[in-house]
């Protein structure tokens, strides 16, 4: 049996079916291409965002490192001030003990103790002031470093 050629309406139906299939394939390919493009765009944006986050994290880490360095410097300076105060205080106490040992009267003892107490109080207030200024200076330095990074 020989194959019969489609006639009129059958041929038109076959052509219409073929055209619809081609259109569907074209639409599917277009959708796939668009989706792949969107995915590539999203991946590019994601990579850019990730890179930006890494860069900002690095900057934040560097800033925190500098602040920590300033605060550590402040702690070293404060420790040095404390050691100096303790050394000076021990020296004053030794001097007072020598003066008390050479006192000739109860009034001399009271005068020596009174001077020692007043001197210690002045020295403590002076030490406290130096430590407060040092702390404020280091806090200002750390704050300035923060402001420089903005």
mmCIF file of C-alpha atoms in Angstrom:
data_model
loop_
_atom_site.group_PDB
_atom_site.id
_atom_site.type_symbol
_atom_site.label_atom_id
_atom_site.label_comp_id
_atom_site.label_asym_id
_atom_site.label_seq_id
_atom_site.Cartn_x
_atom_site.Cartn_y
_atom_site.Cartn_z
ATOM 1 C CA UNK A 1 0.000 0.000 0.000
ATOM 2 C CA UNK A 2 1.268 3.353 -0.940
ATOM 3 C CA UNK A 3 1.137 6.147 1.481
ATOM 4 C CA UNK A 4 -1.500 8.631 0.715
ATOM 5 C CA UNK A 5 -0.761 12.305 0.743
ATOM 6 C CA UNK A 6 -2.909 14.257 3.099
ATOM 7 C CA UNK A 7 -5.521 16.184 1.336
ATOM 8 C CA UNK A 8 -6.699 19.751 1.929
ATOM 9 C CA UNK A 9 -7.979 19.894 5.489
ATOM 10 C CA UNK A 10 -5.769 17.070 6.755
ATOM 11 C CA UNK A 11 -2.732 18.833 5.349
ATOM 12 C CA UNK A 12 -3.824 22.094 6.968
ATOM 13 C CA UNK A 13 -4.312 20.330 10.299
ATOM 14 C CA UNK A 14 -0.872 18.733 10.015
ATOM 15 C CA UNK A 15 0.733 22.100 9.175
ATOM 16 C CA UNK A 16 -1.124 23.744 12.056
ATOM 17 C CA UNK A 17 0.060 20.993 14.463
ATOM 18 C CA UNK A 18 3.652 21.325 13.241
ATOM 19 C CA UNK A 19 3.521 25.109 13.604
ATOM 20 C CA UNK A 20 2.079 24.801 17.108
ATOM 21 C CA UNK A 21 4.818 22.327 18.068
ATOM 22 C CA UNK A 22 7.497 24.651 16.653
ATOM 23 C CA UNK A 23 5.967 27.597 18.527
ATOM 24 C CA UNK A 24 5.857 25.591 21.757
ATOM 25 C CA UNK A 25 9.510 24.564 21.314
ATOM 26 C CA UNK A 26 10.481 28.166 20.583
ATOM 27 C CA UNK A 27 8.591 29.401 23.638
ATOM 28 C CA UNK A 28 10.175 26.707 25.798
ATOM 29 C CA UNK A 29 13.647 27.620 24.510
ATOM 30 C CA UNK A 30 12.957 31.324 25.113
ATOM 31 C CA UNK A 31 11.742 30.622 28.653
ATOM 32 C CA UNK A 32 14.788 28.432 29.349
ATOM 33 C CA UNK A 33 17.112 31.106 27.967
ATOM 34 C CA UNK A 34 15.400 33.784 30.091
ATOM 35 C CA UNK A 35 15.572 31.623 33.207
ATOM 36 C CA UNK A 36 19.251 30.854 32.613
ATOM 37 C CA UNK A 37 19.926 34.559 32.070
ATOM 38 C CA UNK A 38 18.048 35.417 35.267
ATOM 39 C CA UNK A 39 20.010 32.772 37.160
ATOM 40 C CA UNK A 40 23.285 34.124 35.769
ATOM 41 C CA UNK A 41 22.249 37.666 36.734
ATOM 42 C CA UNK A 42 21.337 36.490 40.228
ATOM 43 C CA UNK A 43 24.615 34.596 40.546
ATOM 44 C CA UNK A 44 26.484 37.718 39.420
ATOM 45 C CA UNK A 45 24.589 39.854 41.909
ATOM 46 C CA UNK A 46 25.154 37.280 44.631
ATOM 47 C CA UNK A 47 28.877 37.184 43.883
ATOM 48 C CA UNK A 48 29.002 40.990 43.932
ATOM 49 C CA UNK A 49 27.135 41.136 47.247
ATOM 50 C CA UNK A 50 29.413 38.438 48.686
ATOM 51 C CA UNK A 51 32.493 40.297 47.515
ATOM 52 C CA UNK A 52 31.173 43.536 49.008
ATOM 53 C CA UNK A 53 30.403 41.791 52.307
ATOM 54 C CA UNK A 54 33.901 40.318 52.428
ATOM 55 C CA UNK A 55 35.419 43.730 51.735
ATOM 56 C CA UNK A 56 33.321 45.436 54.413
ATOM 57 C CA UNK A 57 34.088 42.675 56.907
ATOM 58 C CA UNK A 58 37.781 43.190 56.230
ATOM 59 C CA UNK A 59 37.421 46.933 56.777
ATOM 60 C CA UNK A 60 35.457 46.371 59.988
ATOM 61 C CA UNK A 61 38.073 43.903 61.222
ATOM 62 C CA UNK A 62 40.861 46.383 60.487
ATOM 63 C CA UNK A 63 38.963 49.138 62.296
ATOM 64 C CA UNK A 64 38.349 46.903 65.324
ATOM 65 C CA UNK A 65 42.025 45.948 65.326
ATOM 66 C CA UNK A 66 43.057 49.607 65.420
ATOM 67 C CA UNK A 67 40.596 50.356 68.215
ATOM 68 C CA UNK A 68 41.861 47.363 70.185
ATOM 69 C CA UNK A 69 45.421 48.601 69.677
ATOM 70 C CA UNK A 70 44.444 52.032 71.012
ATOM 71 C CA UNK A 71 42.698 50.484 74.005
ATOM 72 C CA UNK A 72 45.658 48.162 74.702
ATOM 73 C CA UNK A 73 47.963 51.162 74.559
ATOM 74 C CA UNK A 74 45.677 52.896 77.036
ATOM 75 C CA UNK A 75 45.737 49.874 79.338
ATOM 76 C CA UNK A 76 49.545 49.797 79.227
ATOM 77 C CA UNK A 77 49.688 53.503 80.009
ATOM 78 C CA UNK A 78 47.200 53.071 82.865
ATOM 79 C CA UNK A 79 49.215 50.160 84.268
ATOM 80 C CA UNK A 80 52.342 52.300 84.085
ATOM 81 C CA UNK A 81 50.557 55.127 85.932
ATOM 82 C CA UNK A 82 49.378 52.682 88.614
ATOM 83 C CA UNK A 83 52.883 51.282 89.065
ATOM 84 C CA UNK A 84 54.306 54.789 89.346
ATOM 85 C CA UNK A 85 51.654 55.748 91.904
ATOM 86 C CA UNK A 86 52.341 52.605 93.982
ATOM 87 C CA UNK A 87 56.099 53.243 93.864
ATOM 88 C CA UNK A 88 55.668 56.871 94.911
ATOM 89 C CA UNK A 89 53.187 55.900 97.628
ATOM 90 C CA UNK A 90 55.618 53.324 99.081
ATOM 91 C CA UNK A 91 58.372 55.938 99.102
ATOM 92 C CA UNK A 92 56.123 58.422 100.948
ATOM 93 C CA UNK A 93 55.171 55.777 103.485
ATOM 94 C CA UNK A 94 58.841 54.953 104.154
ATOM 95 C CA UNK A 95 59.593 58.641 104.647
ATOM 96 C CA UNK A 96 56.659 58.977 107.016
ATOM 97 C CA UNK A 97 57.830 55.994 109.068
ATOM 98 C CA UNK A 98 61.280 57.597 109.369
ATOM 99 C CA UNK A 99 59.713 60.881 110.448
ATOM 100 C CA UNK A 100 57.499 59.128 112.987
ATOM 101 C CA UNK A 101 60.544 57.340 114.414
ATOM 102 C CA UNK A 102 62.310 60.663 114.940
ATOM 103 C CA UNK A 103 59.284 62.475 116.380
ATOM 104 C CA UNK A 104 59.963 64.147 119.737
ATOM 105 C CA UNK A 105 56.417 64.659 121.000
ATOM 106 C CA UNK A 106 52.844 63.454 120.522
ATOM 107 C CA UNK A 107 52.113 66.733 118.695
ATOM 108 C CA UNK A 108 54.924 65.932 116.240
ATOM 109 C CA UNK A 109 53.359 62.504 115.657
ATOM 110 C CA UNK A 110 49.967 64.067 114.937
ATOM 111 C CA UNK A 111 51.501 66.685 112.619
ATOM 112 C CA UNK A 112 53.413 64.004 110.676
ATOM 113 C CA UNK A 113 50.287 61.833 110.312
ATOM 114 C CA UNK A 114 48.187 64.833 109.298
ATOM 115 C CA UNK A 115 50.702 65.873 106.594
ATOM 116 C CA UNK A 116 50.970 62.272 105.409
ATOM 117 C CA UNK A 117 47.180 61.946 105.141
ATOM 118 C CA UNK A 118 46.836 65.261 103.271
ATOM 119 C CA UNK A 119 49.727 64.441 100.925
ATOM 120 C CA UNK A 120 48.268 61.000 100.214
ATOM 121 C CA UNK A 121 44.862 62.470 99.487
ATOM 122 C CA UNK A 122 46.353 65.073 97.098
ATOM 123 C CA UNK A 123 48.436 62.389 95.402
ATOM 124 C CA UNK A 124 45.407 60.100 95.050
ATOM 125 C CA UNK A 125 43.344 62.894 93.500
ATOM 126 C CA UNK A 126 46.178 63.779 91.137
ATOM 127 C CA UNK A 127 46.578 60.118 90.159
ATOM 128 C CA UNK A 128 42.834 59.816 89.610
ATOM 129 C CA UNK A 129 42.886 62.915 87.385
ATOM 130 C CA UNK A 130 45.810 61.585 85.299
ATOM 131 C CA UNK A 131 44.108 58.225 84.900
ATOM 132 C CA UNK A 132 40.810 59.863 83.890
ATOM 133 C CA UNK A 133 42.519 62.054 81.302
ATOM 134 C CA UNK A 134 44.433 59.091 79.935
ATOM 135 C CA UNK A 135 41.208 57.105 79.672
ATOM 136 C CA UNK A 136 39.397 59.990 77.957
ATOM 137 C CA UNK A 137 42.302 60.500 75.518
ATOM 138 C CA UNK A 138 42.338 56.828 74.544
ATOM 139 C CA UNK A 139 38.553 56.748 74.170
ATOM 140 C CA UNK A 140 38.744 59.866 71.949
ATOM 141 C CA UNK A 141 41.518 58.256 69.890
ATOM 142 C CA UNK A 142 39.419 55.111 69.400
ATOM 143 C CA UNK A 143 36.378 57.220 68.487
ATOM 144 C CA UNK A 144 38.430 59.229 65.971
ATOM 145 C CA UNK A 145 39.515 55.980 64.342
ATOM 146 C CA UNK A 146 35.879 54.976 64.020
ATOM 147 C CA UNK A 147 34.999 58.326 62.454
ATOM 148 C CA UNK A 148 37.891 58.064 59.956
ATOM 149 C CA UNK A 149 36.491 54.785 58.577
ATOM 150 C CA UNK A 150 33.056 56.212 57.768
#
